Tab-separated table of C-alpha atoms in Angstrom:
chain	number	residue	atom	x	y	z
A	645	UNK	CA	-22.802	-13.340	3.733
A	646	UNK	CA	-22.831	-9.957	1.982
A	647	UNK	CA	-22.287	-7.017	4.337
A	648	UNK	CA	-23.231	-3.659	2.842
A	649	UNK	CA	-23.939	-1.807	6.088
A	650	UNK	CA	-21.686	-1.164	9.060
A	651	UNK	CA	-21.516	1.015	12.162
A	652	UNK	CA	-18.127	2.181	13.432
A	653	UNK	CA	-16.726	4.503	16.096
A	654	UNK	CA	-13.882	6.843	15.146
A	655	UNK	CA	-11.772	9.013	17.434
A	656	UNK	CA	-8.974	11.366	16.492
A	657	UNK	CA	-5.922	11.401	18.717
A	658	UNK	CA	-5.645	13.956	21.519
A	659	UNK	CA	-3.099	16.696	21.058
A	660	UNK	CA	0.030	16.552	23.187
A	661	UNK	CA	0.444	18.875	26.166
A	662	UNK	CA	2.659	21.928	26.070
A	663	UNK	CA	5.125	22.317	28.918
A	664	UNK	CA	6.623	25.018	31.116
A	665	UNK	CA	10.421	25.056	30.929
A	666	UNK	CA	13.245	27.596	31.065
A	667	UNK	CA	16.731	27.657	29.618
A	668	UNK	CA	19.353	27.003	32.224
A	669	UNK	CA	22.607	26.564	30.323
A	670	UNK	CA	25.861	27.401	32.017
A	671	UNK	CA	26.303	30.779	30.360
A	672	UNK	CA	22.607	31.704	30.167
A	673	UNK	CA	21.213	31.189	33.698
A	674	UNK	CA	18.206	33.355	32.851
A	675	UNK	CA	17.731	32.364	29.248
A	676	UNK	CA	13.982	32.713	29.214
A	677	UNK	CA	11.065	30.322	28.505
A	678	UNK	CA	11.856	27.193	26.499
A	679	UNK	CA	8.758	24.992	26.843
A	680	UNK	CA	7.780	23.407	23.534
A	681	UNK	CA	4.340	22.865	22.047
A	682	UNK	CA	2.621	19.489	22.047
A	683	UNK	CA	2.213	17.592	18.789
A	684	UNK	CA	-1.050	17.292	16.875
A	685	UNK	CA	-3.120	14.180	17.402
A	686	UNK	CA	-3.463	11.786	14.486
A	687	UNK	CA	-6.511	11.751	12.194
A	688	UNK	CA	-8.817	8.854	11.316
A	689	UNK	CA	-9.028	8.723	7.514
A	690	UNK	CA	-11.175	6.681	5.146
A	691	UNK	CA	-9.521	5.495	1.934
A	692	UNK	CA	-11.071	3.757	-1.072
A	693	UNK	CA	-8.955	0.696	-1.805
A	694	UNK	CA	-9.144	-1.722	-4.779
A	695	UNK	CA	-10.338	-5.296	-4.565
A	696	UNK	CA	-13.071	-4.600	-2.012
A	697	UNK	CA	-16.817	-4.988	-2.571
A	698	UNK	CA	-18.164	-5.532	0.942
A	699	UNK	CA	-17.974	-4.097	4.469
A	700	UNK	CA	-17.407	-7.529	6.000
A	701	UNK	CA	-14.031	-6.506	7.464
A	702	UNK	CA	-15.839	-3.990	9.710
A	703	UNK	CA	-18.074	-6.609	11.273
A	704	UNK	CA	-15.665	-7.210	14.164
A	705	UNK	CA	-13.341	-4.222	13.865
A	706	UNK	CA	-15.590	-1.400	15.049
A	707	UNK	CA	-13.380	1.061	16.954
A	708	UNK	CA	-10.714	3.162	15.242
A	709	UNK	CA	-8.541	5.484	17.370
A	710	UNK	CA	-5.675	7.565	16.050
A	711	UNK	CA	-2.427	8.125	17.950
A	712	UNK	CA	-1.985	10.809	20.583
A	713	UNK	CA	0.339	13.733	19.957
A	714	UNK	CA	3.634	13.793	21.838
A	715	UNK	CA	4.307	16.093	24.784
A	716	UNK	CA	6.384	19.205	24.135
A	717	UNK	CA	9.988	19.203	25.289
A	718	UNK	CA	12.553	21.609	26.684
A	719	UNK	CA	14.574	23.904	24.446
A	720	UNK	CA	11.353	24.597	22.533
A	721	UNK	CA	11.084	21.050	21.191
A	722	UNK	CA	7.869	20.289	19.300
A	723	UNK	CA	6.038	17.123	20.373
A	724	UNK	CA	5.712	14.318	17.820
A	725	UNK	CA	2.547	14.127	15.741
A	726	UNK	CA	0.215	11.221	16.491
A	727	UNK	CA	-0.090	8.401	13.964
A	728	UNK	CA	-3.008	8.489	11.541
A	729	UNK	CA	-5.342	5.501	11.206
A	730	UNK	CA	-6.668	4.399	7.807
A	731	UNK	CA	-10.103	2.783	7.432
A	732	UNK	CA	-10.096	0.841	4.145
A	733	UNK	CA	-13.435	1.064	2.308
A	734	UNK	CA	-14.790	-0.149	-1.045
A	735	UNK	CA	-15.918	2.138	-3.838
A	736	UNK	CA	-19.456	3.406	-3.408
A	737	UNK	CA	-19.430	3.795	0.383
A	738	UNK	CA	-21.704	6.442	1.860
A	739	UNK	CA	-20.747	7.831	5.283
A	740	UNK	CA	-23.462	9.198	7.555
A	741	UNK	CA	-23.443	10.718	11.011
A	742	UNK	CA	-25.112	8.106	13.209
A	743	UNK	CA	-26.575	10.813	15.448
A	744	UNK	CA	-28.685	12.652	12.877
A	745	UNK	CA	-28.304	10.632	9.657
A	746	UNK	CA	-26.717	13.520	7.738
A	747	UNK	CA	-24.552	12.578	4.756
A	748	UNK	CA	-20.904	13.337	5.499
A	749	UNK	CA	-19.052	11.650	2.659
A	750	UNK	CA	-19.558	9.791	-0.625
A	751	UNK	CA	-16.532	7.757	-1.713
A	752	UNK	CA	-16.666	6.739	-5.363
A	753	UNK	CA	-13.089	7.025	-6.664
A	754	UNK	CA	-10.202	4.596	-6.076
A	755	UNK	CA	-7.627	6.177	-3.787
A	756	UNK	CA	-10.036	8.860	-2.595
A	757	UNK	CA	-9.620	9.888	1.038
A	758	UNK	CA	-11.936	11.510	3.541
A	759	UNK	CA	-11.210	12.661	7.092
A	760	UNK	CA	-13.554	10.907	9.518
A	761	UNK	CA	-12.237	12.386	12.783
A	762	UNK	CA	-9.577	15.053	13.184
A	763	UNK	CA	-6.915	14.934	15.827
A	764	UNK	CA	-6.720	17.625	18.480
A	765	UNK	CA	-4.298	20.537	18.410
A	766	UNK	CA	-1.193	20.340	20.500
A	767	UNK	CA	-1.148	22.609	23.548
A	768	UNK	CA	1.187	25.589	23.536
A	769	UNK	CA	4.268	25.594	25.713
A	770	UNK	CA	5.274	28.638	27.713
A	771	UNK	CA	7.712	29.756	24.981
A	772	UNK	CA	4.676	30.538	22.797
A	773	UNK	CA	3.324	33.001	25.396
A	774	UNK	CA	6.469	35.096	25.706
A	775	UNK	CA	5.958	38.760	24.825
A	776	UNK	CA	7.709	42.071	25.373
A	777	UNK	CA	5.526	42.659	28.437
A	778	UNK	CA	5.691	39.131	29.796
A	779	UNK	CA	9.238	37.786	29.509
A	780	UNK	CA	8.891	34.712	31.740
A	781	UNK	CA	5.378	33.250	31.419
A	782	UNK	CA	4.557	30.288	33.626
A	783	UNK	CA	1.644	28.794	31.764
A	784	UNK	CA	1.085	26.050	29.220
A	785	UNK	CA	-1.906	24.467	27.527
A	786	UNK	CA	-3.180	20.938	27.593
A	787	UNK	CA	-3.610	19.247	24.242
A	788	UNK	CA	-7.008	19.518	22.605
A	789	UNK	CA	-9.152	16.393	22.583
A	790	UNK	CA	-9.601	14.717	19.206
A	791	UNK	CA	-12.994	14.503	17.535
A	792	UNK	CA	-15.042	11.370	18.098
A	793	UNK	CA	-18.311	10.141	16.604
A	794	UNK	CA	-20.311	7.077	15.601
A	795	UNK	CA	-20.730	6.647	11.864
A	796	UNK	CA	-23.125	4.621	9.724
A	797	UNK	CA	-21.607	3.196	6.538
A	798	UNK	CA	-23.713	2.115	3.575
A	799	UNK	CA	-22.346	0.495	0.451
A	800	UNK	CA	-23.786	1.145	-3.002
A	801	UNK	CA	-21.808	-0.979	-5.422
A	802	UNK	CA	-20.150	0.918	-8.253
A	803	UNK	CA	-20.940	-0.802	-11.557
A	804	UNK	CA	-21.660	0.456	-15.070
A	805	UNK	CA	-24.491	-1.985	-15.810
A	806	UNK	CA	-27.223	-3.245	-13.497
A	807	UNK	CA	-29.100	-6.447	-14.338
A	808	UNK	CA	-32.666	-6.325	-13.003
A	809	UNK	CA	-35.744	-8.530	-13.330
A	810	UNK	CA	-38.081	-10.826	-11.445
A	811	UNK	CA	-36.811	-13.944	-9.592
A	812	UNK	CA	-35.724	-16.776	-11.902
A	813	UNK	CA	-35.479	-14.539	-14.984
A	814	UNK	CA	-31.915	-15.813	-15.498
A	815	UNK	CA	-29.854	-12.858	-14.217
A	816	UNK	CA	-27.265	-15.019	-12.451
A	817	UNK	CA	-26.980	-17.315	-15.450
A	818	UNK	CA	-26.315	-14.313	-17.702
A	819	UNK	CA	-23.630	-12.798	-15.473
A	820	UNK	CA	-21.929	-16.193	-15.152
A	821	UNK	CA	-22.043	-16.567	-18.952
A	822	UNK	CA	-20.376	-13.221	-19.747
A	823	UNK	CA	-17.921	-12.932	-16.825
A	824	UNK	CA	-15.884	-14.988	-14.385
A	825	UNK	CA	-18.482	-14.512	-11.621
A	826	UNK	CA	-19.724	-17.755	-10.078
A	827	UNK	CA	-23.097	-17.007	-8.450
A	828	UNK	CA	-25.354	-19.775	-7.172
A	829	UNK	CA	-27.744	-20.872	-9.918
A	830	UNK	CA	-30.825	-23.008	-9.269
A	831	UNK	CA	-34.414	-23.395	-10.444
A	832	UNK	CA	-36.183	-21.809	-7.489
A	833	UNK	CA	-37.164	-18.199	-6.624
A	834	UNK	CA	-34.639	-16.012	-4.780
A	835	UNK	CA	-31.679	-18.277	-5.493
A	836	UNK	CA	-29.690	-15.027	-5.572
A	837	UNK	CA	-29.782	-13.445	-2.112
A	838	UNK	CA	-26.852	-11.042	-2.499
A	839	UNK	CA	-25.614	-8.796	-5.339
A	840	UNK	CA	-23.039	-10.367	-7.666
A	841	UNK	CA	-20.362	-8.397	-9.487
A	842	UNK	CA	-18.893	-9.503	-12.806
A	843	UNK	CA	-16.343	-7.975	-15.184
A	844	UNK	CA	-16.748	-8.269	-18.964
A	845	UNK	CA	-13.857	-7.444	-21.315
A	846	UNK	CA	-14.870	-6.040	-24.710
A	847	UNK	CA	-12.194	-4.856	-27.142
A	848	UNK	CA	-9.755	-4.270	-24.269
A	849	UNK	CA	-12.382	-2.335	-22.309
A	850	UNK	CA	-13.607	-3.658	-18.988
A	851	UNK	CA	-17.278	-3.292	-18.079
A	852	UNK	CA	-18.489	-4.006	-14.545
A	853	UNK	CA	-21.959	-5.570	-14.164
A	854	UNK	CA	-24.006	-6.112	-11.007
A	855	UNK	CA	-26.791	-8.676	-10.699
A	856	UNK	CA	-29.240	-7.900	-7.884
A	857	UNK	CA	-31.772	-10.280	-6.292
A	858	UNK	CA	-35.083	-10.527	-8.145
A	859	UNK	CA	-37.758	-7.860	-7.816
A	860	UNK	CA	-41.364	-8.711	-6.978
A	861	UNK	CA	-44.460	-6.584	-6.612
A	862	UNK	CA	-44.064	-4.426	-3.509
A	863	UNK	CA	-40.246	-4.525	-3.602
A	864	UNK	CA	-40.029	-0.724	-3.094
A	865	UNK	CA	-41.709	-1.124	0.313
A	866	UNK	CA	-39.643	-4.114	1.429
A	867	UNK	CA	-41.394	-7.132	-0.070
A	868	UNK	CA	-38.940	-9.882	-1.002
A	869	UNK	CA	-35.276	-8.858	-1.254
A	870	UNK	CA	-35.626	-6.047	-3.773
A	871	UNK	CA	-35.652	-2.950	-1.599
A	872	UNK	CA	-32.615	-4.119	0.379
A	873	UNK	CA	-30.492	-4.241	-2.781
A	874	UNK	CA	-32.133	-1.812	-5.230
A	875	UNK	CA	-29.695	0.857	-4.073
A	876	UNK	CA	-26.885	-1.129	-5.722
A	877	UNK	CA	-28.199	-0.192	-9.187
A	878	UNK	CA	-28.533	3.509	-8.329
A	879	UNK	CA	-24.961	4.211	-9.458
A	880	UNK	CA	-25.194	2.209	-12.700
A	881	UNK	CA	-25.235	3.974	-16.060
A	882	UNK	CA	-27.241	1.354	-17.985
A	883	UNK	CA	-29.890	-1.161	-16.891
A	884	UNK	CA	-30.350	-4.589	-18.502
A	885	UNK	CA	-33.985	-5.461	-17.839
A	886	UNK	CA	-34.184	-9.251	-18.118
A	887	UNK	CA	-37.572	-10.879	-18.799
A	888	UNK	CA	-38.392	-14.545	-18.178
A	889	UNK	CA	-39.337	-15.867	-21.610
A	890	UNK	CA	-40.752	-19.018	-20.003
A	891	UNK	CA	-42.991	-17.043	-17.664
A	892	UNK	CA	-46.750	-16.663	-17.856
A	893	UNK	CA	-46.643	-13.070	-19.151
A	894	UNK	CA	-43.282	-11.315	-19.789
A	895	UNK	CA	-45.034	-8.011	-20.557
A	896	UNK	CA	-46.746	-8.094	-17.162
A	897	UNK	CA	-43.309	-8.722	-15.588
A	898	UNK	CA	-41.998	-5.677	-17.435
A	899	UNK	CA	-44.762	-3.471	-16.006
A	900	UNK	CA	-44.320	-4.811	-12.449
A	901	UNK	CA	-40.584	-4.088	-12.374
A	902	UNK	CA	-41.041	-0.664	-13.982
A	903	UNK	CA	-43.617	0.215	-11.333
A	904	UNK	CA	-41.231	-0.822	-8.538
A	905	UNK	CA	-38.429	1.258	-10.036
A	906	UNK	CA	-40.761	4.242	-10.300
A	907	UNK	CA	-41.891	3.924	-6.675
A	908	UNK	CA	-38.359	3.359	-5.355
A	909	UNK	CA	-36.643	6.113	-7.359
A	910	UNK	CA	-38.186	7.759	-10.452
A	911	UNK	CA	-34.664	8.535	-11.698
A	912	UNK	CA	-34.006	4.815	-12.170
A	913	UNK	CA	-36.815	4.518	-14.710
A	914	UNK	CA	-35.197	7.301	-16.750
A	915	UNK	CA	-31.851	5.449	-16.855
A	916	UNK	CA	-30.808	4.124	-20.318
A	917	UNK	CA	-32.225	0.607	-20.496
A	918	UNK	CA	-32.101	-2.491	-22.697
A	919	UNK	CA	-35.014	-4.917	-22.500
A	920	UNK	CA	-33.850	-8.527	-22.842
A	921	UNK	CA	-36.111	-11.542	-23.340
A	922	UNK	CA	-34.259	-14.557	-21.939
A	923	UNK	CA	-34.678	-18.327	-22.564
A	924	UNK	CA	-35.010	-17.931	-26.310
A	925	UNK	CA	-34.194	-21.617	-26.689
A	926	UNK	CA	-37.625	-22.512	-25.244
A	927	UNK	CA	-40.878	-22.540	-27.271
A	928	UNK	CA	-42.658	-20.288	-24.762
A	929	UNK	CA	-40.060	-17.521	-25.241
A	930	UNK	CA	-40.206	-17.876	-29.016
A	931	UNK	CA	-43.974	-17.363	-28.873
A	932	UNK	CA	-43.583	-14.147	-26.867
A	933	UNK	CA	-40.631	-12.660	-28.802
A	934	UNK	CA	-42.623	-10.832	-31.492
A	935	UNK	CA	-45.093	-9.322	-28.969
A	936	UNK	CA	-42.351	-8.063	-26.650
A	937	UNK	CA	-40.312	-6.725	-29.587
A	938	UNK	CA	-43.337	-4.771	-30.893
A	939	UNK	CA	-44.058	-3.375	-27.444
A	940	UNK	CA	-40.457	-2.183	-27.059
A	941	UNK	CA	-40.366	-0.708	-30.560
A	942	UNK	CA	-43.482	1.306	-29.773
A	943	UNK	CA	-41.807	2.688	-26.645
A	944	UNK	CA	-38.423	3.122	-28.369
A	945	UNK	CA	-36.724	0.736	-25.949
A	946	UNK	CA	-33.768	-1.294	-27.294
A	947	UNK	CA	-34.743	-4.989	-27.394
A	948	UNK	CA	-32.765	-8.240	-27.563
A	949	UNK	CA	-33.806	-11.878	-27.314
A	950	UNK	CA	-31.176	-14.254	-25.926
A	951	UNK	CA	-30.586	-17.581	-24.239
A	952	UNK	CA	-28.223	-17.178	-21.306
A	953	UNK	CA	-27.980	-20.966	-20.959
A	954	UNK	CA	-26.873	-21.699	-24.534
A	955	UNK	CA	-25.201	-18.317	-25.179
A	956	UNK	CA	-27.470	-17.589	-28.186
A	957	UNK	CA	-27.270	-13.865	-29.139
A	958	UNK	CA	-25.510	-13.051	-25.834
A	959	UNK	CA	-22.458	-11.644	-27.608
A	960	UNK	CA	-24.693	-9.370	-29.690
A	961	UNK	CA	-26.296	-8.084	-26.450
A	962	UNK	CA	-22.901	-7.391	-24.867
A	963	UNK	CA	-21.729	-5.365	-27.877
A	964	UNK	CA	-24.997	-3.368	-27.853
A	965	UNK	CA	-24.493	-2.660	-24.152
A	966	UNK	CA	-20.918	-1.528	-24.814
A	967	UNK	CA	-22.031	0.820	-27.624
A	968	UNK	CA	-24.646	2.367	-25.349
A	969	UNK	CA	-22.029	3.011	-22.660
A	970	UNK	CA	-19.664	4.582	-25.213
A	971	UNK	CA	-22.402	6.915	-26.467
A	972	UNK	CA	-23.297	8.119	-22.968
A	973	UNK	CA	-21.587	11.277	-21.648
A	974	UNK	CA	-18.234	10.439	-20.111
A	975	UNK	CA	-17.917	10.372	-16.335
A	976	UNK	CA	-15.310	12.962	-15.180
A	977	UNK	CA	-12.160	11.128	-14.110
A	978	UNK	CA	-11.608	13.438	-11.159
A	979	UNK	CA	-15.092	12.679	-9.816
A	980	UNK	CA	-17.482	15.116	-8.159
A	981	UNK	CA	-16.062	18.557	-7.492
A	982	UNK	CA	-17.842	19.175	-4.200
A	983	UNK	CA	-17.554	15.930	-2.262
A	984	UNK	CA	-18.662	16.475	1.313
A	985	UNK	CA	-15.887	16.133	3.842
A	986	UNK	CA	-16.211	15.688	7.561
A	987	UNK	CA	-14.760	18.808	9.161
A	988	UNK	CA	-14.786	20.085	12.731
A	989	UNK	CA	-16.903	23.038	13.716
A	990	UNK	CA	-14.883	26.213	13.828
A	991	UNK	CA	-14.424	27.712	17.284
A	992	UNK	CA	-16.709	30.697	17.783
A	993	UNK	CA	-17.525	33.100	20.568
A	994	UNK	CA	-21.280	32.621	20.599
A	995	UNK	CA	-22.719	31.327	23.857
A	996	UNK	CA	-25.942	30.699	25.736
A	997	UNK	CA	-26.576	30.893	29.484
A	998	UNK	CA	-29.108	28.750	31.324
A	999	UNK	CA	-30.027	29.001	34.998
A	1000	UNK	CA	-30.159	25.496	36.449
A	1001	UNK	CA	-31.158	26.397	40.004
A	1002	UNK	CA	-30.873	29.118	42.687
A	1003	UNK	CA	-27.068	28.885	42.694
A	1004	UNK	CA	-26.192	26.950	39.517
A	1005	UNK	CA	-25.666	28.042	35.904
A	1006	UNK	CA	-24.681	26.426	32.622
A	1007	UNK	CA	-22.793	28.196	29.840
A	1008	UNK	CA	-22.936	26.538	26.394
A	1009	UNK	CA	-20.200	27.586	23.993
A	1010	UNK	CA	-18.216	25.269	21.745
A	1011	UNK	CA	-15.259	27.646	21.594
A	1012	UNK	CA	-15.175	28.192	25.354
A	1013	UNK	CA	-15.486	24.471	26.095
A	1014	UNK	CA	-12.396	23.820	23.991
A	1015	UNK	CA	-10.527	26.624	25.755
A	1016	UNK	CA	-11.529	25.250	29.167
A	1017	UNK	CA	-10.466	21.728	28.245
A	1018	UNK	CA	-7.058	22.981	27.086
A	1019	UNK	CA	-6.476	25.112	30.191
A	1020	UNK	CA	-3.907	23.600	32.537
A	1021	UNK	CA	-5.386	24.495	35.916
A	1022	UNK	CA	-2.153	23.568	37.708
A	1023	UNK	CA	-0.689	26.914	36.644
A	1024	UNK	CA	-2.098	30.112	38.118
A	1025	UNK	CA	-1.348	32.084	34.950
A	1026	UNK	CA	-3.325	29.572	32.883
A	1027	UNK	CA	-6.377	30.078	35.101
A	1028	UNK	CA	-5.983	33.852	34.807
A	1029	UNK	CA	-5.794	33.548	31.024
A	1030	UNK	CA	-9.081	31.624	31.016
A	1031	UNK	CA	-10.703	34.360	33.103
A	1032	UNK	CA	-9.462	36.880	30.558
A	1033	UNK	CA	-11.284	34.923	27.849
A	1034	UNK	CA	-14.498	35.095	29.903
A	1035	UNK	CA	-14.132	38.862	29.978
A	1036	UNK	CA	-13.251	39.558	26.342
A	1037	UNK	CA	-15.965	37.155	25.058
A	1038	UNK	CA	-18.572	38.977	27.177
A	1039	UNK	CA	-19.512	35.944	29.259
A	1040	UNK	CA	-18.565	37.534	32.593
A	1041	UNK	CA	-20.778	40.587	31.962
A	1042	UNK	CA	-23.655	38.417	30.711
A	1043	UNK	CA	-23.576	36.224	33.837
A	1044	UNK	CA	-23.472	39.243	36.118
A	1045	UNK	CA	-26.425	40.818	34.298
A	1046	UNK	CA	-28.442	37.635	34.834
A	1047	UNK	CA	-27.662	37.624	38.562
A	1048	UNK	CA	-24.755	35.246	39.142
A	1049	UNK	CA	-23.528	35.515	42.742
A	1050	UNK	CA	-20.188	34.817	44.357
A	1051	UNK	CA	-19.963	31.135	45.277
A	1052	UNK	CA	-22.398	30.022	42.575
A	1053	UNK	CA	-21.494	26.969	40.477
A	1054	UNK	CA	-21.020	27.512	36.745
A	1055	UNK	CA	-20.920	24.464	34.422
A	1056	UNK	CA	-19.004	24.708	31.160
A	1057	UNK	CA	-18.865	21.413	29.280
A	1058	UNK	CA	-17.377	18.894	31.705
A	1059	UNK	CA	-15.978	21.627	33.967
A	1060	UNK	CA	-17.570	22.696	37.241
A	1061	UNK	CA	-16.380	26.186	38.231
A	1062	UNK	CA	-16.920	28.220	41.389
A	1063	UNK	CA	-17.765	31.812	40.560
A	1064	UNK	CA	-16.080	34.751	42.227
A	1065	UNK	CA	-15.789	38.380	41.196
A	1066	UNK	CA	-12.045	38.302	41.753
A	1067	UNK	CA	-11.406	34.858	40.249
A	1068	UNK	CA	-12.974	31.676	38.964
A	1069	UNK	CA	-11.602	28.345	40.206
A	1070	UNK	CA	-12.081	24.885	38.795
């Protein structure tokens, strides 16, 4: 089976917790705070690796979780950083957010990396809160939770040349003739049910070809197998349009496939293209050769007549294909300059307040939710610091203006807080 779609869950590692500690050496009985910060959680990274042309390895391996950051230590010791996790992917993989379908990454270069889920920050230890006014703080932060999300992966094979045509035009025979690919070949429609990749070496240059299942009328809307695999020729630089010389009307085949390309993606029809009449060894193809050649000359389309079975004129076609690729503008070796990368939302102080009932409220704020999650409620000073954030961000005043009363319940993310004018308790 050929797997070119996958759905995976990725989760960055949680940051390690900071700790409260004080120096208590023999000669420094009051040496001050010494609690270290927690380590960062590991990231989940995607990496394009060679020798891969399918997403089959993700069929059973769906969940990827990075390592958690280490807890801070005494004497201001930093916690260890969590281990990263690498998701190996083939060239041409598109990464989409499963929630809204937005494109988050496009991996086209060998060795290219993309961050799928970032690890959380390590929580600060009490040594980080020491100041001239507060010499012995007794507060520390919890580690921040790592990002997590479901992702949809879609593979568009990266090849320089795409071989297209109706079923039984001889695409698989051609790719097996010019490369080491061994696709199934038989005399019935839709013998090819998956794309086949082949590598051709010409004058010490390697050219990668992809043969996609045959196109029929209505392929753009899902008829046959065409629509499922047409995306695999979207990245190609040149199209070899193969016609069945033994068919009833090769020119009608040409129009049908062109119409499907136009309806699927107009840009594909503008791609440099070579029209190839196959099965030249048969009388039917010989009868059509002059008509097809004249039609292509009128439209200024390069034309070749070959026999993929016997190899007649195949070498001439391959050299013409190579010359066309050489004449095309070079693809930058460093790839696109503005590849999308999955990045976390920056913390901000914007918020919304919603009244959920006579004595219940909900505050929505991404920045505040992170601060609440990192607050260690076991320490009184940590709770007071969180209340200070409510004040300086304007949330306390906004709640009071909307009528919050002492004893009301305020929801912030997963936290359920009891409101009081003197303090807020979790």
